[in-house]
Amino acid sequence: EFRRALPISAASYQAASAGFSDTAGNVRILEAATKAAVGGLTSAEGVTEVLVKTLNAYGMAGTDAYKVTDSISKAVEVGNQEWSDYVSQLGRVASISALAGVSLDEVNAFIASATKNGATAEIAFTGLGAALNTLLQPTKESQEAAKALGIEWNIQGLSAKGFTGLMADLAKKQ
């Protein structure tokens, strides 16, 4: 019994130290992390790490934890990646995605689609991060290439079309 309590207490400490010290938020994070860990065959601590990074990146409360785990679980179900991939990869793109105004559901849809179509999770997350970086800080080359395709590849285009719409336009033009 003590062994099982230890990871939960570590996950609780992890959530609290990430700024989720209110009881309701901390408990919701632990509930969501435990449920996702069992369903995704990974550790509650790993899921908690993903949760707190994502919640903080998107400015969400601990009580929103199930929104995050449900979105990721759906992507895992549809794509070809596992919860453990999110534990190691999502932290790399959560902040830039939130900064760019790309919703968590859009991030997860991109990852699920990319992995379902043959990309590894690492490549999918790296590609997403690179695409968002070029949208937020477009190079002259990316601007010229987008202009030749008739696409506004920058933050204004992202705001106007949304990430999914912008990616759909890019897919149509290629």
Tab-separated table of C-alpha atoms in Angstrom:
chain	number	residue	atom	x	y	z
A	1	GLU	CA	0.000	0.000	0.000
A	2	PHE	CA	2.855	2.395	0.832
A	3	ARG	CA	4.471	1.806	-2.592
A	4	ARG	CA	1.296	2.825	-4.389
A	5	ALA	CA	0.909	5.971	-2.282
A	6	LEU	CA	4.436	7.165	-2.988
A	7	PRO	CA	3.965	7.917	-6.721
A	8	ILE	CA	0.693	9.745	-5.979
A	9	SER	CA	2.328	11.865	-3.303
A	10	ALA	CA	5.213	12.589	-5.688
A	11	ALA	CA	2.712	13.554	-8.407
A	12	SER	CA	0.845	15.769	-5.919
A	13	TYR	CA	4.102	17.480	-4.948
A	14	GLN	CA	4.967	17.870	-8.633
A	15	ALA	CA	1.614	19.559	-9.328
A	16	ALA	CA	1.897	21.799	-6.276
A	17	SER	CA	5.434	22.857	-7.131
A	18	ALA	CA	4.273	23.759	-10.646
A	19	GLY	CA	1.818	26.218	-9.136
A	20	PHE	CA	-1.257	24.066	-8.632
A	21	SER	CA	-1.426	24.245	-4.849
A	22	ASP	CA	-5.171	24.782	-4.517
A	23	THR	CA	-6.755	21.585	-3.252
A	24	ALA	CA	-9.455	21.269	-5.932
A	25	GLY	CA	-7.006	21.791	-8.796
A	26	ASN	CA	-4.375	19.512	-7.292
A	27	VAL	CA	-6.885	16.733	-6.679
A	28	ARG	CA	-8.282	17.060	-10.224
A	29	ILE	CA	-4.766	16.813	-11.667
A	30	LEU	CA	-4.083	13.688	-9.615
A	31	GLU	CA	-7.390	12.091	-10.627
A	32	ALA	CA	-6.846	12.830	-14.322
A	33	ALA	CA	-3.197	11.757	-14.210
A	34	THR	CA	-3.977	8.487	-12.460
A	35	LYS	CA	-6.816	7.639	-14.845
A	36	ALA	CA	-4.718	8.505	-17.926
A	37	ALA	CA	-1.688	6.629	-16.578
A	38	VAL	CA	-3.671	3.443	-16.074
A	39	GLY	CA	-5.356	3.749	-19.475
A	40	GLY	CA	-2.164	4.773	-21.246
A	41	LEU	CA	0.141	2.306	-19.503
A	42	THR	CA	2.505	4.967	-18.200
A	43	SER	CA	3.299	6.534	-14.830
A	44	ALA	CA	1.114	8.990	-12.959
A	45	GLU	CA	4.212	11.134	-12.438
A	46	GLY	CA	4.861	11.271	-16.188
A	47	VAL	CA	1.266	12.210	-16.941
A	48	THR	CA	1.360	14.815	-14.160
A	49	GLU	CA	4.447	16.321	-15.769
A	50	VAL	CA	2.633	16.600	-19.116
A	51	LEU	CA	-0.458	17.986	-17.408
A	52	VAL	CA	1.220	20.733	-15.416
A	53	LYS	CA	3.369	21.856	-18.360
A	54	THR	CA	0.350	21.959	-20.645
A	55	LEU	CA	-1.959	23.592	-18.106
A	56	ASN	CA	0.651	26.265	-17.397
A	57	ALA	CA	1.425	26.839	-21.087
A	58	TYR	CA	-2.247	27.371	-21.911
A	59	GLY	CA	-3.009	29.329	-18.727
A	60	MET	CA	-5.505	26.718	-17.587
A	61	ALA	CA	-6.497	25.807	-14.031
A	62	GLY	CA	-5.861	22.461	-12.396
A	63	THR	CA	-9.592	21.807	-12.574
A	64	ASP	CA	-9.163	21.671	-16.388
A	65	ALA	CA	-6.916	18.598	-16.152
A	66	TYR	CA	-9.456	16.247	-17.708
A	67	LYS	CA	-9.699	18.489	-20.798
A	68	VAL	CA	-5.986	17.905	-21.348
A	69	THR	CA	-5.956	14.165	-20.663
A	70	ASP	CA	-9.105	13.582	-22.732
A	71	SER	CA	-7.614	15.454	-25.706
A	72	ILE	CA	-4.331	13.548	-25.514
A	73	SER	CA	-6.087	10.211	-24.970
A	74	LYS	CA	-8.170	10.801	-28.107
A	75	ALA	CA	-5.002	11.560	-30.113
A	76	VAL	CA	-3.358	8.401	-28.774
A	77	GLU	CA	-6.441	6.400	-29.754
A	78	VAL	CA	-6.588	7.833	-33.305
A	79	GLY	CA	-2.874	8.212	-34.072
A	80	ASN	CA	0.095	5.918	-33.858
A	81	GLN	CA	1.805	7.154	-30.706
A	82	GLU	CA	1.543	6.450	-26.991
A	83	TRP	CA	1.159	8.413	-23.791
A	84	SER	CA	4.856	7.925	-23.133
A	85	ASP	CA	5.556	9.897	-26.335
A	86	TYR	CA	3.608	12.825	-24.904
A	87	VAL	CA	5.525	12.574	-21.642
A	88	SER	CA	8.797	13.026	-23.505
A	89	GLN	CA	7.675	15.373	-26.302
A	90	LEU	CA	4.687	17.629	-25.528
A	91	GLY	CA	6.592	19.944	-23.206
A	92	ARG	CA	8.749	20.963	-26.180
A	93	VAL	CA	5.804	22.386	-28.137
A	94	ALA	CA	3.107	23.274	-25.572
A	95	SER	CA	4.411	26.789	-24.879
A	96	ILE	CA	4.972	27.741	-28.504
A	97	SER	CA	1.598	26.272	-29.491
A	98	ALA	CA	-0.184	28.289	-26.822
A	99	LEU	CA	1.789	31.405	-27.768
A	100	ALA	CA	0.777	30.959	-31.417
A	101	GLY	CA	-2.871	30.518	-30.449
A	102	VAL	CA	-2.973	26.888	-31.574
A	103	SER	CA	-5.416	24.971	-29.401
A	104	LEU	CA	-4.440	21.794	-27.623
A	105	ASP	CA	-6.995	19.906	-29.705
A	106	GLU	CA	-5.329	21.200	-32.897
A	107	VAL	CA	-1.908	20.146	-31.589
A	108	ASN	CA	-3.205	16.681	-30.794
A	109	ALA	CA	-5.007	16.378	-34.136
A	110	PHE	CA	-1.772	17.273	-35.934
A	111	ILE	CA	0.235	14.714	-33.940
A	112	ALA	CA	-2.399	12.000	-34.419
A	113	SER	CA	-2.602	12.651	-38.160
A	114	ALA	CA	1.164	12.770	-38.648
A	115	THR	CA	1.782	9.563	-36.698
A	116	LYS	CA	-1.123	7.783	-38.348
A	117	ASN	CA	0.468	8.623	-41.690
A	118	GLY	CA	3.868	7.184	-40.802
A	119	ALA	CA	5.791	9.823	-38.855
A	120	THR	CA	7.265	8.888	-35.524
A	121	ALA	CA	6.033	10.875	-32.540
A	122	GLU	CA	9.419	12.595	-32.242
A	123	ILE	CA	9.322	13.693	-35.884
A	124	ALA	CA	5.705	14.836	-35.567
A	125	PHE	CA	6.415	16.976	-32.488
A	126	THR	CA	9.635	18.343	-34.002
A	127	GLY	CA	7.831	19.185	-37.246
A	128	LEU	CA	5.037	20.920	-35.369
A	129	GLY	CA	7.534	22.985	-33.388
A	130	ALA	CA	9.427	23.931	-36.541
A	131	ALA	CA	6.231	24.920	-38.376
A	132	LEU	CA	5.097	27.083	-35.472
A	133	ASN	CA	8.537	28.702	-35.212
A	134	THR	CA	8.443	29.660	-38.897
A	135	LEU	CA	4.939	31.077	-38.442
A	136	LEU	CA	5.954	33.172	-35.443
A	137	GLN	CA	9.327	34.201	-36.895
A	138	PRO	CA	9.080	33.681	-40.647
A	139	THR	CA	12.269	33.720	-42.646
A	140	LYS	CA	12.549	35.548	-45.935
A	141	GLU	CA	12.658	32.181	-47.700
A	142	SER	CA	9.521	30.866	-46.019
A	143	GLN	CA	7.688	34.121	-46.789
A	144	GLU	CA	8.704	33.935	-50.456
A	145	ALA	CA	7.744	30.269	-50.758
A	146	ALA	CA	4.378	30.915	-49.112
A	147	LYS	CA	3.743	33.938	-51.303
A	148	ALA	CA	4.439	31.821	-54.409
A	149	LEU	CA	1.775	29.397	-53.157
A	150	GLY	CA	-0.650	32.191	-52.310
A	151	ILE	CA	-0.491	31.512	-48.576
A	152	GLU	CA	0.076	34.031	-45.805
A	153	TRP	CA	2.630	32.051	-43.742
A	154	ASN	CA	2.928	34.239	-40.658
A	155	ILE	CA	1.092	35.092	-37.450
A	156	GLN	CA	-1.524	37.078	-39.391
A	157	GLY	CA	-2.287	34.094	-41.604
A	158	LEU	CA	-2.428	31.887	-38.542
A	159	SER	CA	-4.840	34.282	-36.848
A	160	ALA	CA	-7.015	34.538	-39.958
A	161	LYS	CA	-7.171	30.847	-40.893
A	162	GLY	CA	-6.300	29.031	-37.680
A	163	PHE	CA	-3.644	26.347	-37.632
A	164	THR	CA	-5.878	23.669	-39.124
A	165	GLY	CA	-7.045	25.981	-41.920
A	166	LEU	CA	-3.529	27.146	-42.707
A	167	MET	CA	-2.227	23.582	-42.844
A	168	ALA	CA	-5.172	22.555	-45.058
A	169	ASP	CA	-4.361	25.426	-47.456
A	170	LEU	CA	-0.727	24.334	-47.547
A	171	ALA	CA	-1.741	20.721	-48.281
A	172	LYS	CA	-4.004	21.840	-51.163
A	173	LYS	CA	-1.274	23.953	-52.743
A	174	GLN	CA	1.415	21.274	-52.785
